[in-house]
Each structure stands twice: as C-alpha cells, then as structure tokens.
C-alpha cells in the first residue's frame, strides 16, 4: 500500500485514474483496486505498469470532443479541440466504463497500449463521427444564443449578397435602369 502511494505522487495520470475509480467517496477502496490492477499488469506484461498505463491512456485520449449546438429546430454536432487534461480525463473514463472488474481492466489497459480493445474501437468510432461532422465546425464560431439572432444574421447576409449582385449587374449594364432589390 505504501508503495502505491509513492507511485501516485510520481504520476499525475495515475492520480486521475484513482480519482475516477473512486465510488461514493471511498478513496482507500479505489487505491486497492488500482494496486491490484498494477500487480496484474506486472504479471501479464513485460513492461513497467506505470508506463503501460500512461501509454494506454494517451492512446485512448481523444484529440477532439463533439458538442451539441441547437440552432432553430436543428441540433448540430460540432467537433471542437480540447486540451490534453480534458482528453486524458475522457480517456480514463472510457477505460473504466468499458470494464467491470480489475482483471478486465488490466487486460483492457494492455490492449489499449497495443492499439486494440473495446476502448480503442470506441475512440476510432468517435473520430469517425467527428470527421463526418466537420462540415459544421464553422458554426461554433458564430456563437448565436437564440435562433432569432441567427435568422437576423441570415437575412442581413442575404441582403448583402443581393445588393452586391444587383450592384455588379448595374455596373456591367449601365444602360439599364436600376433594378430594385428583391425582398
């Protein structure tokens, strides 16, 4: 138990791992779970357990997150970049959510370090979903709180486009009378 506490001070990813394992405020139970997982990792793999855990979490951590944004009656799924701390936190929660006991967790960590397993497939599907929704990535920069603002923005944009088209038409055909803008 003392050995695990010294390991915790060295690795911030392991600290996060223990905090995510914690259920209903029982830190000692989470530490026991992580220490038994580390023992299983020592037995089942040839690498150092801390390096294996960090490698697995970094392999699973997603570089982007998909946020929902509602504009009018539509819901857009917008991929946005996140910082490394948030990505690591999501990766750890995916790891812990995909397994039920410590033996499965140790096996899943080994698989994740080798770019295999349930969580690796989950990350690949997540990235595939983000790539398919990259069309909507420009929407996050508009920052419209209500659909009325968005419709106002669209109407102004439409008026600007129509006025520029009419203006260019009049310049090309100066002999014609001015055409009123379409509303």
GROMACS .gro file of N, CA and C in nm:
model
  549
    1UNK      N    1   0.083  -0.120   0.000
    1UNK     CA    2   0.000   0.000   0.000
    1UNK      C    3   0.087   0.126   0.000
    2UNK      N    4   0.197   0.123   0.076
    2UNK     CA    5   0.286   0.240   0.081
    2UNK      C    6   0.354   0.263  -0.053
    3UNK      N    7   0.383   0.150  -0.121
    3UNK     CA    8   0.448   0.161  -0.250
    3UNK      C    9   0.357   0.231  -0.352
    4UNK      N   10   0.231   0.200  -0.346
    4UNK     CA   11   0.136   0.263  -0.439
    4UNK      C   12   0.124   0.412  -0.414
    5UNK      N   13   0.131   0.454  -0.289
    5UNK     CA   14   0.121   0.597  -0.255
    5UNK      C   15   0.242   0.672  -0.311
    6UNK      N   16   0.361   0.611  -0.306
    6UNK     CA   17   0.478   0.677  -0.364
    6UNK      C   18   0.467   0.683  -0.516
    7UNK      N   19   0.405   0.581  -0.576
    7UNK     CA   20   0.385   0.584  -0.721
    7UNK      C   21   0.285   0.692  -0.760
    8UNK      N   22   0.186   0.714  -0.674
    8UNK     CA   23   0.083   0.814  -0.703
    8UNK      C   24   0.142   0.953  -0.710
    9UNK      N   25   0.236   0.983  -0.623
    9UNK     CA   26   0.295   1.116  -0.624
    9UNK      C   27   0.378   1.140  -0.750
   10UNK      N   28   0.426   1.033  -0.812
   10UNK     CA   29   0.508   1.048  -0.931
   10UNK      C   30   0.426   1.068  -1.059
   11UNK      N   31   0.310   1.007  -1.065
   11UNK     CA   32   0.233   1.008  -1.189
   11UNK      C   33   0.099   1.079  -1.172
   12UNK      N   34   0.078   1.184  -1.250
   12UNK     CA   35  -0.050   1.255  -1.243
   12UNK      C   36  -0.161   1.175  -1.310
   13UNK      N   37  -0.125   1.096  -1.411
   13UNK     CA   38  -0.226   1.013  -1.477
   13UNK      C   39  -0.278   0.907  -1.381
   14UNK      N   40  -0.189   0.852  -1.299
   14UNK     CA   41  -0.231   0.753  -1.200
   14UNK      C   42  -0.319   0.816  -1.093
   15UNK      N   43  -0.289   0.941  -1.058
   15UNK     CA   44  -0.375   1.013  -0.962
   15UNK      C   45  -0.516   1.027  -1.019
   16UNK      N   46  -0.525   1.070  -1.144
   16UNK     CA   47  -0.655   1.083  -1.209
   16UNK      C   48  -0.726   0.948  -1.218
   17UNK      N   49  -0.648   0.844  -1.243
   17UNK     CA   50  -0.704   0.709  -1.253
   17UNK      C   51  -0.769   0.668  -1.122
   18UNK      N   52  -0.701   0.695  -1.011
   18UNK     CA   53  -0.755   0.661  -0.878
   18UNK      C   54  -0.880   0.743  -0.850
   19UNK      N   55  -0.877   0.871  -0.884
   19UNK     CA   56  -0.994   0.957  -0.860
   19UNK      C   57  -1.115   0.912  -0.941
   20UNK      N   58  -1.091   0.867  -1.065
   20UNK     CA   59  -1.202   0.820  -1.148
   20UNK      C   60  -1.254   0.684  -1.101
   21UNK      N   61  -1.166   0.601  -1.041
   21UNK     CA   62  -1.208   0.471  -0.987
   21UNK      C   63  -1.291   0.486  -0.861
   22UNK      N   64  -1.275   0.597  -0.796
   22UNK     CA   65  -1.340   0.620  -0.666
   22UNK      C   66  -1.491   0.623  -0.680
   23UNK      N   67  -1.558   0.542  -0.596
   23UNK     CA   68  -1.705   0.540  -0.597
   23UNK      C   69  -1.756   0.577  -0.459
   24UNK      N   70  -1.848   0.668  -0.456
   24UNK     CA   71  -1.912   0.720  -0.333
   24UNK      C   72  -1.810   0.759  -0.227
   25UNK      N   73  -1.701   0.823  -0.268
   25UNK     CA   74  -1.605   0.883  -0.177
   25UNK      C   75  -1.511   0.788  -0.107
   26UNK      N   76  -1.499   0.665  -0.153
   26UNK     CA   77  -1.412   0.567  -0.087
   26UNK      C   78  -1.279   0.559  -0.160
   27UNK      N   79  -1.185   0.642  -0.113
   27UNK     CA   80  -1.054   0.651  -0.177
   27UNK      C   81  -0.971   0.526  -0.151
   28UNK      N   82  -0.979   0.471  -0.029
   28UNK     CA   83  -0.898   0.353   0.004
   28UNK      C   84  -0.937   0.233  -0.084
   29UNK      N   85  -1.065   0.220  -0.112
   29UNK     CA   86  -1.111   0.111  -0.198
   29UNK      C   87  -1.058   0.129  -0.341
   30UNK      N   88  -1.058   0.253  -0.388
   30UNK     CA   89  -1.006   0.282  -0.522
   30UNK      C   90  -0.856   0.254  -0.529
   31UNK      N   91  -0.782   0.289  -0.423
   31UNK     CA   92  -0.638   0.262  -0.420
   31UNK      C   93  -0.611   0.112  -0.422
   32UNK      N   94  -0.693   0.035  -0.351
   32UNK     CA   95  -0.677  -0.111  -0.352
   32UNK      C   96  -0.703  -0.167  -0.491
   33UNK      N   97  -0.804  -0.115  -0.556
   33UNK     CA   98  -0.837  -0.160  -0.691
   33UNK      C   99  -0.721  -0.131  -0.787
   34UNK      N  100  -0.666  -0.011  -0.778
   34UNK     CA  101  -0.556   0.027  -0.867
   34UNK      C  102  -0.431  -0.053  -0.835
   35UNK      N  103  -0.403  -0.078  -0.705
   35UNK     CA  104  -0.284  -0.156  -0.670
   35UNK      C  105  -0.297  -0.300  -0.718
   36UNK      N  106  -0.416  -0.359  -0.707
   36UNK     CA  107  -0.435  -0.495  -0.758
   36UNK      C  108  -0.424  -0.498  -0.911
   37UNK      N  109  -0.470  -0.391  -0.976
   37UNK     CA  110  -0.457  -0.381  -1.121
   37UNK      C  111  -0.309  -0.372  -1.160
   38UNK      N  112  -0.231  -0.296  -1.084
   38UNK     CA  113  -0.088  -0.283  -1.113
   38UNK      C  114  -0.017  -0.417  -1.095
   39UNK      N  115  -0.056  -0.492  -0.993
   39UNK     CA  116   0.002  -0.626  -0.974
   39UNK      C  117  -0.031  -0.717  -1.093
   40UNK      N  118  -0.155  -0.711  -1.139
   40UNK     CA  119  -0.193  -0.791  -1.256
   40UNK      C  120  -0.116  -0.748  -1.381
   41UNK      N  121  -0.092  -0.618  -1.394
   41UNK     CA  122  -0.015  -0.569  -1.509
   41UNK      C  123   0.129  -0.618  -1.504
   42UNK      N  124   0.187  -0.624  -1.382
   42UNK     CA  125   0.324  -0.675  -1.368
   42UNK      C  126   0.332  -0.821  -1.409
   43UNK      N  127   0.228  -0.898  -1.373
   43UNK     CA  128   0.227  -1.040  -1.405
   43UNK      C  129   0.204  -1.063  -1.554
   44UNK      N  130   0.110  -0.991  -1.613
   44UNK     CA  131   0.067  -1.018  -1.751
   44UNK      C  132   0.149  -0.952  -1.860
   45UNK      N  133   0.229  -0.851  -1.828
   45UNK     CA  134   0.304  -0.782  -1.934
   45UNK      C  135   0.450  -0.773  -1.897
   46UNK      N  136   0.530  -0.744  -1.998
   46UNK     CA  137   0.674  -0.733  -1.978
   46UNK      C  138   0.718  -0.589  -1.953
   47UNK      N  139   0.627  -0.493  -1.969
   47UNK     CA  140   0.660  -0.352  -1.950
   47UNK      C  141   0.634  -0.309  -1.806
   48UNK      N  142   0.687  -0.193  -1.772
   48UNK     CA  143   0.660  -0.131  -1.642
   48UNK      C  144   0.514  -0.088  -1.637
   49UNK      N  145   0.440  -0.119  -1.528
   49UNK     CA  146   0.296  -0.089  -1.523
   49UNK      C  147   0.261   0.059  -1.539
   50UNK      N  148   0.340   0.149  -1.479
   50UNK     CA  149   0.309   0.292  -1.492
   50UNK      C  150   0.323   0.339  -1.636
   51UNK      N  151   0.428   0.293  -1.701
   51UNK     CA  152   0.448   0.331  -1.841
   51UNK      C  153   0.336   0.274  -1.927
   52UNK      N  154   0.294   0.152  -1.895
   52UNK     CA  155   0.186   0.088  -1.969
   52UNK      C  156   0.054   0.163  -1.952
   53UNK      N  157   0.024   0.206  -1.829
   53UNK     CA  158  -0.099   0.281  -1.802
   53UNK      C  159  -0.098   0.415  -1.875
   54UNK      N  160   0.014   0.487  -1.865
   54UNK     CA  161   0.024   0.617  -1.932
   54UNK      C  162   0.013   0.603  -2.084
   55UNK      N  163   0.077   0.500  -2.138
   55UNK     CA  164   0.072   0.478  -2.282
   55UNK      C  165  -0.071   0.443  -2.326
   56UNK      N  166  -0.140   0.361  -2.247
   56UNK     CA  167  -0.278   0.323  -2.281
   56UNK      C  168  -0.370   0.444  -2.277
   57UNK      N  169  -0.357   0.525  -2.173
   57UNK     CA  170  -0.445   0.643  -2.160
   57UNK      C  171  -0.418   0.743  -2.271
   58UNK      N  172  -0.292   0.764  -2.305
   58UNK     CA  173  -0.259   0.858  -2.413
   58UNK      C  174  -0.303   0.806  -2.549
   59UNK      N  175  -0.302   0.673  -2.568
   59UNK     CA  176  -0.351   0.616  -2.694
   59UNK      C  177  -0.501   0.633  -2.708
   60UNK      N  178  -0.573   0.629  -2.596
   60UNK     CA  179  -0.719   0.635  -2.600
   60UNK      C  180  -0.771   0.779  -2.594
   61UNK      N  181  -0.695   0.871  -2.540
   61UNK     CA  182  -0.742   1.009  -2.522
   61UNK      C  183  -0.779   1.072  -2.657
   62UNK      N  184  -0.902   1.121  -2.671
   62UNK     CA  185  -0.945   1.180  -2.798
   62UNK      C  186  -0.890   1.322  -2.814
   63UNK      N  187  -0.846   1.360  -2.933
   63UNK     CA  188  -0.795   1.496  -2.954
   63UNK      C  189  -0.906   1.601  -2.966
   64UNK      N  190  -1.029   1.554  -2.990
   64UNK     CA  191  -1.142   1.645  -3.008
   64UNK      C  192  -1.261   1.594  -2.929
   65UNK      N  193  -1.357   1.682  -2.911
   65UNK     CA  194  -1.482   1.645  -2.846
   65UNK      C  195  -1.596   1.696  -2.933
   66UNK      N  196  -1.706   1.625  -2.931
   66UNK     CA  197  -1.821   1.664  -3.013
   66UNK      C  198  -1.924   1.729  -2.922
   67UNK      N  199  -1.954   1.856  -2.950
   67UNK     CA  200  -2.052   1.930  -2.871
   67UNK      C  201  -2.180   1.945  -2.953
   68UNK      N  202  -2.291   1.951  -2.880
   68UNK     CA  203  -2.420   1.974  -2.945
   68UNK      C  204  -2.451   2.123  -2.942
   69UNK      N  205  -2.501   2.174  -3.052
   69UNK     CA  206  -2.544   2.313  -3.057
   69UNK      C  207  -2.678   2.318  -3.128
   70UNK      N  208  -2.773   2.378  -3.062
   70UNK     CA  209  -2.907   2.388  -3.120
   70UNK      C  210  -2.925   2.525  -3.183
   71UNK      N  211  -2.959   2.525  -3.309
   71UNK     CA  212  -2.987   2.649  -3.381
   71UNK      C  213  -3.121   2.629  -3.450
   72UNK      N  214  -3.220   2.702  -3.404
   72UNK     CA  215  -3.356   2.684  -3.454
   72UNK      C  216  -3.410   2.550  -3.409
   73UNK      N  217  -3.457   2.471  -3.501
   73UNK     CA  218  -3.509   2.340  -3.466
   73UNK      C  219  -3.408   2.229  -3.494
   74UNK      N  220  -3.289   2.266  -3.538
   74UNK     CA  221  -3.187   2.169  -3.570
   74UNK      C  222  -3.085   2.158  -3.457
   75UNK      N  223  -3.030   2.038  -3.439
   75UNK     CA  224  -2.921   2.016  -3.345
   75UNK      C  225  -2.799   1.977  -3.428
   76UNK      N  226  -2.694   2.058  -3.417
   76UNK     CA  227  -2.571   2.031  -3.489
   76UNK      C  228  -2.469   1.970  -3.393
   77UNK      N  229  -2.396   1.871  -3.440
   77UNK     CA  230  -2.289   1.811  -3.363
   77UNK      C  231  -2.158   1.869  -3.415
   78UNK      N  232  -2.093   1.948  -3.329
   78UNK     CA  233  -1.979   2.026  -3.372
   78UNK      C  234  -1.851   1.972  -3.308
   79UNK      N  235  -1.753   1.927  -3.387
   79UNK     CA  236  -1.626   1.884  -3.330
   79UNK      C  237  -1.539   2.004  -3.292
   80UNK      N  238  -1.488   2.004  -3.169
   80UNK     CA  239  -1.401   2.112  -3.123
   80UNK      C  240  -1.278   2.051  -3.056
   81UNK      N  241  -1.168   2.124  -3.062
   81UNK     CA  242  -1.046   2.076  -2.998
   81UNK      C  243  -1.055   2.095  -2.847
   82UNK      N  244  -0.986   2.006  -2.773
   82UNK     CA  245  -0.982   2.016  -2.627
   82UNK      C  246  -0.837   2.009  -2.582
   83UNK      N  247  -0.814   2.053  -2.457
   83UNK     CA  248  -0.678   2.048  -2.405
   83UNK      C  249  -0.645   1.906  -2.358
   84UNK      N  250  -0.518   1.882  -2.329
   84UNK     CA  251  -0.470   1.747  -2.300
   84UNK      C  252  -0.526   1.693  -2.169
   85UNK      N  253  -0.548   1.780  -2.069
   85UNK     CA  254  -0.603   1.732  -1.941
   85UNK      C  255  -0.743   1.677  -1.959
   86UNK      N  256  -0.826   1.747  -2.034
   86UNK     CA  257  -0.962   1.702  -2.060
   86UNK      C  258  -0.961   1.573  -2.141
   87UNK      N  259  -0.870   1.563  -2.238
   87UNK     CA  260  -0.860   1.444  -2.321
   87UNK      C  261  -0.820   1.322  -2.238
   88UNK      N  262  -0.725   1.341  -2.146
   88UNK     CA  263  -0.682   1.231  -2.059
   88UNK      C  264  -0.795   1.189  -1.967
   89UNK      N  265  -0.868   1.285  -1.915
   89UNK     CA  266  -0.982   1.255  -1.828
   89UNK      C  267  -1.088   1.174  -1.902
   90UNK      N  268  -1.117   1.211  -2.025
   90UNK     CA  269  -1.215   1.137  -2.106
   90UNK      C  270  -1.163   0.997  -2.136
   91UNK      N  271  -1.035   0.985  -2.167
   91UNK     CA  272  -0.976   0.854  -2.195
   91UNK      C  273  -0.984   0.760  -2.076
   92UNK      N  274  -0.957   0.813  -1.956
   92UNK     CA  275  -0.966   0.731  -1.835
   92UNK      C  276  -1.110   0.688  -1.810
   93UNK      N  277  -1.203   0.780  -1.827
   93UNK     CA  278  -1.344   0.743  -1.803
   93UNK      C  279  -1.392   0.641  -1.907
   94UNK      N  280  -1.343   0.649  -2.031
   94UNK     CA  281  -1.377   0.547  -2.130
   94UNK      C  282  -1.321   0.411  -2.090
   95UNK      N  283  -1.195   0.411  -2.040
   95UNK     CA  284  -1.133   0.285  -1.996
   95UNK      C  285  -1.214   0.222  -1.884
   96UNK      N  286  -1.248   0.302  -1.784
   96UNK     CA  287  -1.320   0.249  -1.668
   96UNK      C  288  -1.463   0.212  -1.702
   97UNK      N  289  -1.522   0.280  -1.797
   97UNK     CA  290  -1.660   0.250  -1.835
   97UNK      C  291  -1.675   0.123  -1.918
   98UNK      N  292  -1.567   0.081  -1.982
   98UNK     CA  293  -1.575  -0.035  -2.070
   98UNK      C  294  -1.554  -0.168  -1.999
   99UNK      N  295  -1.514  -0.165  -1.871
   99UNK     CA  296  -1.485  -0.289  -1.798
   99UNK      C  297  -1.565  -0.296  -1.669
  100UNK      N  298  -1.573  -0.418  -1.612
  100UNK     CA  299  -1.649  -0.437  -1.489
  100UNK      C  300  -1.562  -0.472  -1.369
  101UNK      N  301  -1.451  -0.541  -1.389
  101UNK     CA  302  -1.365  -0.576  -1.275
  101UNK      C  303  -1.219  -0.550  -1.307
  102UNK      N  304  -1.132  -0.575  -1.208
  102UNK     CA  305  -0.991  -0.539  -1.223
  102UNK      C  306  -0.918  -0.625  -1.325
  103UNK      N  307  -0.955  -0.751  -1.337
  103UNK     CA  308  -0.888  -0.837  -1.436
  103UNK      C  309  -0.915  -0.787  -1.577
  104UNK      N  310  -1.040  -0.751  -1.602
  104UNK     CA  311  -1.074  -0.696  -1.733
  104UNK      C  312  -1.007  -0.561  -1.756
  105UNK      N  313  -0.993  -0.482  -1.650
  105UNK     CA  314  -0.928  -0.351  -1.661
  105UNK      C  315  -0.782  -0.366  -1.699
  106UNK      N  316  -0.713  -0.460  -1.634
  106UNK     CA  317  -0.572  -0.484  -1.666
  106UNK      C  318  -0.558  -0.531  -1.811
  107UNK      N  319  -0.645  -0.621  -1.854
  107UNK     CA  320  -0.640  -0.670  -1.992
  107UNK      C  321  -0.671  -0.558  -2.091
  108UNK      N  322  -0.766  -0.473  -2.057
  108UNK     CA  323  -0.802  -0.362  -2.146
  108UNK      C  324  -0.689  -0.259  -2.155
  109UNK      N  325  -0.618  -0.237  -2.045
  109UNK     CA  326  -0.503  -0.144  -2.048
  109UNK      C  327  -0.394  -0.198  -2.139
  110UNK      N  328  -0.368  -0.328  -2.130
  110UNK     CA  329  -0.268  -0.389  -2.218
  110UNK      C  330  -0.312  -0.377  -2.365
  111UNK      N  331  -0.440  -0.403  -2.390
  111UNK     CA  332  -0.492  -0.390  -2.527
  111UNK      C  333  -0.485  -0.246  -2.577
  112UNK      N  334  -0.518  -0.151  -2.491
  112UNK     CA  335  -0.516  -0.010  -2.531
  112UNK      C  336  -0.374   0.037  -2.560
  113UNK      N  337  -0.278  -0.015  -2.485
  113UNK     CA  338  -0.138   0.021  -2.510
  113UNK      C  339  -0.091  -0.033  -2.645
  114UNK      N  340  -0.154  -0.143  -2.689
  114UNK     CA  341  -0.119  -0.204  -2.818
  114UNK      C  342  -0.215  -0.164  -2.930
  115UNK      N  343  -0.292  -0.056  -2.911
  115UNK     CA  344  -0.388  -0.005  -3.009
  115UNK      C  345  -0.492  -0.111  -3.046
  116UNK      N  346  -0.548  -0.176  -2.945
  116UNK     CA  347  -0.653  -0.276  -2.964
  116UNK      C  348  -0.756  -0.260  -2.855
  117UNK      N  349  -0.861  -0.341  -2.858
  117UNK     CA  350  -0.957  -0.345  -2.749
  117UNK      C  351  -1.082  -0.262  -2.774
  118UNK      N  352  -1.171  -0.269  -2.675
  118UNK     CA  353  -1.302  -0.202  -2.685
  118UNK      C  354  -1.287  -0.051  -2.688
  119UNK      N  355  -1.205   0.003  -2.598
  119UNK     CA  356  -1.192   0.149  -2.590
  119UNK      C  357  -1.121   0.206  -2.713
  120UNK      N  358  -1.029   0.132  -2.770
  120UNK     CA  359  -0.963   0.178  -2.893
  120UNK      C  360  -1.064   0.187  -3.007
  121UNK      N  361  -1.153   0.087  -3.016
  121UNK     CA  362  -1.257   0.090  -3.118
  121UNK      C  363  -1.353   0.207  -3.094
  122UNK      N  364  -1.380   0.233  -2.965
  122UNK     CA  365  -1.468   0.345  -2.932
  122UNK      C  366  -1.406   0.477  -2.976
  123UNK      N  367  -1.275   0.492  -2.954
  123UNK     CA  368  -1.207   0.615  -2.997
  123UNK      C  369  -1.212   0.628  -3.149
  124UNK      N  370  -1.191   0.518  -3.221
  124UNK     CA  371  -1.194   0.523  -3.367
  124UNK      C  372  -1.332   0.562  -3.419
  125UNK      N  373  -1.438   0.508  -3.358
  125UNK     CA  374  -1.574   0.545  -3.397
  125UNK      C  375  -1.603   0.692  -3.367
  126UNK      N  376  -1.551   0.740  -3.254
  126UNK     CA  377  -1.569   0.879  -3.213
  126UNK      C  378  -1.503   0.973  -3.313
  127UNK      N  379  -1.381   0.939  -3.353
  127UNK     CA  380  -1.309   1.022  -3.450
  127UNK      C  381  -1.378   1.017  -3.587
  128UNK      N  382  -1.429   0.899  -3.624
  128UNK     CA  383  -1.501   0.886  -3.750
  128UNK      C  384  -1.626   0.974  -3.749
  129UNK      N  385  -1.696   0.977  -3.636
  129UNK     CA  386  -1.814   1.061  -3.621
  129UNK      C  387  -1.777   1.209  -3.631
  130UNK      N  388  -1.666   1.246  -3.568
  130UNK     CA  389  -1.620   1.385  -3.572
  130UNK      C  390  -1.582   1.426  -3.714
  131UNK      N  391  -1.519   1.336  -3.787
  131UNK     CA  392  -1.481   1.366  -3.925
  131UNK      C  393  -1.605   1.385  -4.012
  132UNK      N  394  -1.707   1.304  -3.988
  132UNK     CA  395  -1.828   1.320  -4.068
  132UNK      C  396  -1.903   1.449  -4.034
  133UNK      N  397  -1.882   1.502  -3.913
  133UNK     CA  398  -1.948   1.627  -3.873
  133UNK      C  399  -1.858   1.749  -3.885
  134UNK      N  400  -1.743   1.736  -3.949
  134UNK     CA  401  -1.651   1.850  -3.958
  134UNK      C  402  -1.708   1.963  -4.044
  135UNK      N  403  -1.811   1.933  -4.120
  135UNK     CA  404  -1.878   2.035  -4.201
  135UNK      C  405  -1.934   2.145  -4.112
  136UNK      N  406  -1.978   2.109  -3.991
  136UNK     CA  407  -2.040   2.205  -3.901
  136UNK      C  408  -1.941   2.273  -3.807
  137UNK      N  409  -1.811   2.254  -3.826
  137UNK     CA  410  -1.714   2.311  -3.734
  137UNK      C  411  -1.712   2.463  -3.736
  138UNK      N  412  -1.758   2.525  -3.845
  138UNK     CA  413  -1.762   2.671  -3.852
  138UNK      C  414  -1.873   2.729  -3.765
  139UNK      N  415  -1.973   2.651  -3.730
  139UNK     CA  416  -2.088   2.702  -3.654
  139UNK      C  417  -2.048   2.743  -3.513
  140UNK      N  418  -1.950   2.680  -3.456
  140UNK     CA  419  -1.912   2.711  -3.319
  140UNK      C  420  -1.859   2.854  -3.306
  141UNK      N  421  -1.810   2.911  -3.415
  141UNK     CA  422  -1.756   3.046  -3.408
  141UNK      C  423  -1.863   3.154  -3.421
  142UNK      N  424  -1.984   3.116  -3.463
  142UNK     CA  425  -2.090   3.215  -3.479
  142UNK      C  426  -2.146   3.260  -3.345
  143UNK      N  427  -2.152   3.169  -3.247
  143UNK     CA  428  -2.198   3.200  -3.111
  143UNK      C  429  -2.333   3.269  -3.106
  144UNK      N  430  -2.433   3.208  -3.161
  144UNK     CA  431  -2.568   3.261  -3.152
  144UNK      C  432  -2.637   3.196  -3.035
  145UNK      N  433  -2.692   3.279  -2.946
  145UNK     CA  434  -2.759   3.223  -2.830
  145UNK      C  435  -2.902   3.185  -2.861
  146UNK      N  436  -2.966   3.252  -2.956
  146UNK     CA  437  -3.105   3.222  -2.990
  146UNK      C  438  -3.119   3.214  -3.141
  147UNK      N  439  -3.220   3.144  -3.183
  147UNK     CA  440  -3.241   3.126  -3.326
  147UNK      C  441  -3.280   3.257  -3.395
  148UNK      N  442  -3.340   3.350  -3.320
  148UNK     CA  443  -3.379   3.479  -3.378
  148UNK      C  444  -3.255   3.555  -3.425
  149UNK      N  445  -3.148   3.547  -3.347
  149UNK     CA  446  -3.024   3.614  -3.387
  149UNK      C  447  -2.969   3.551  -3.515
  150UNK      N  448  -2.980   3.420  -3.524
  150UNK     CA  449  -2.929   3.351  -3.641
  150UNK      C  450  -3.010   3.388  -3.765
  151UNK      N  451  -3.142   3.396  -3.751
  151UNK     CA  452  -3.225   3.434  -3.867
  151UNK      C  453  -3.197   3.578  -3.909
  152UNK      N  454  -3.170   3.666  -3.810
  152UNK     CA  455  -3.135   3.804  -3.842
  152UNK      C  456  -3.003   3.808  -3.918
  153UNK      N  457  -2.907   3.726  -3.873
  153UNK     CA  458  -2.778   3.718  -3.940
  153UNK      C  459  -2.794   3.671  -4.084
  154UNK      N  460  -2.878   3.568  -4.104
  154UNK     CA  461  -2.900   3.517  -4.239
  154UNK      C  462  -2.968   3.619  -4.328
  155UNK      N  463  -3.066   3.693  -4.273
  155UNK     CA  464  -3.135   3.794  -4.354
  155UNK      C  465  -3.040   3.907  -4.394
  156UNK      N  466  -2.953   3.948  -4.302
  156UNK     CA  467  -2.855   4.052  -4.335
  156UNK      C  468  -2.758   4.002  -4.442
  157UNK      N  469  -2.717   3.877  -4.430
  157UNK     CA  470  -2.626   3.820  -4.527
  157UNK      C  471  -2.692   3.811  -4.664
  158UNK      N  472  -2.821   3.772  -4.666
  158UNK     CA  473  -2.896   3.763  -4.791
  158UNK      C  474  -2.907   3.900  -4.857
  159UNK      N  475  -2.938   4.004  -4.777
  159UNK     CA  476  -2.949   4.140  -4.831
  159UNK      C  477  -2.816   4.187  -4.888
  160UNK      N  478  -2.707   4.155  -4.819
  160UNK     CA  479  -2.575   4.195  -4.865
  160UNK      C  480  -2.542   4.129  -4.998
  161UNK      N  481  -2.571   4.000  -5.008
  161UNK     CA  482  -2.543   3.928  -5.132
  161UNK      C  483  -2.627   3.982  -5.246
  162UNK      N  484  -2.757   4.006  -5.219
  162UNK     CA  485  -2.845   4.058  -5.324
  162UNK      C  486  -2.801   4.197  -5.369
  163UNK      N  487  -2.764   4.282  -5.274
  163UNK     CA  488  -2.722   4.417  -5.312
  163UNK      C  489  -2.592   4.415  -5.391
  164UNK      N  490  -2.501   4.325  -5.357
  164UNK     CA  491  -2.377   4.318  -5.433
  164UNK      C  492  -2.401   4.262  -5.573
  165UNK      N  493  -2.496   4.167  -5.585
  165UNK     CA  494  -2.528   4.114  -5.718
  165UNK      C  495  -2.594   4.220  -5.805
  166UNK      N  496  -2.688   4.294  -5.747
  166UNK     CA  497  -2.756   4.400  -5.821
  166UNK      C  498  -2.658   4.509  -5.859
  167UNK      N  499  -2.568   4.544  -5.768
  167UNK     CA  500  -2.468   4.646  -5.796
  167UNK      C  501  -2.375   4.606  -5.908
  168UNK      N  502  -2.331   4.481  -5.909
  168UNK     CA  503  -2.241   4.436  -6.015
  168UNK      C  504  -2.314   4.426  -6.148
  169UNK      N  505  -2.442   4.390  -6.143
  169UNK     CA  506  -2.523   4.384  -6.266
  169UNK      C  507  -2.539   4.523  -6.325
  170UNK      N  508  -2.565   4.623  -6.240
  170UNK     CA  509  -2.583   4.761  -6.287
  170UNK      C  510  -2.453   4.817  -6.343
  171UNK      N  511  -2.339   4.779  -6.287
  171UNK     CA  512  -2.212   4.829  -6.339
  171UNK      C  513  -2.185   4.771  -6.477
  172UNK      N  514  -2.221   4.643  -6.494
  172UNK     CA  515  -2.197   4.579  -6.623
  172UNK      C  516  -2.292   4.633  -6.730
  173UNK      N  517  -2.416   4.658  -6.690
  173UNK     CA  518  -2.518   4.705  -6.784
  173UNK      C  519  -2.567   4.842  -6.739
  174UNK      N  520  -2.484   4.942  -6.760
  174UNK     CA  521  -2.517   5.077  -6.713
  174UNK      C  522  -2.630   5.140  -6.794
  175UNK      N  523  -2.656   5.087  -6.912
  175UNK     CA  524  -2.764   5.144  -6.992
  175UNK      C  525  -2.902   5.108  -6.936
  176UNK      N  526  -2.910   4.999  -6.858
  176UNK     CA  527  -3.038   4.960  -6.799
  176UNK      C  528  -3.067   5.042  -6.675
  177UNK      N  529  -3.195   5.050  -6.640
  177UNK     CA  530  -3.233   5.121  -6.518
  177UNK      C  531  -3.193   5.037  -6.397
  178UNK      N  532  -3.189   5.103  -6.286
  178UNK     CA  533  -3.157   5.031  -6.163
  178UNK      C  534  -3.267   4.931  -6.131
  179UNK      N  535  -3.225   4.811  -6.099
  179UNK     CA  536  -3.320   4.706  -6.063
  179UNK      C  537  -3.340   4.710  -5.912
  180UNK      N  538  -3.465   4.717  -5.866
  180UNK     CA  539  -3.486   4.719  -5.720
  180UNK      C  540  -3.444   4.585  -5.659
  181UNK      N  541  -3.396   4.593  -5.536
  181UNK     CA  542  -3.351   4.470  -5.469
  181UNK      C  543  -3.469   4.381  -5.433
  182UNK      N  544  -3.448   4.254  -5.441
  182UNK     CA  545  -3.553   4.156  -5.414
  182UNK      C  546  -3.564   4.137  -5.263
  183UNK      N  547  -3.687   4.140  -5.212
  183UNK     CA  548  -3.705   4.122  -5.068
  183UNK      C  549  -3.798   4.009  -5.038
   0.00000   0.00000   0.00000
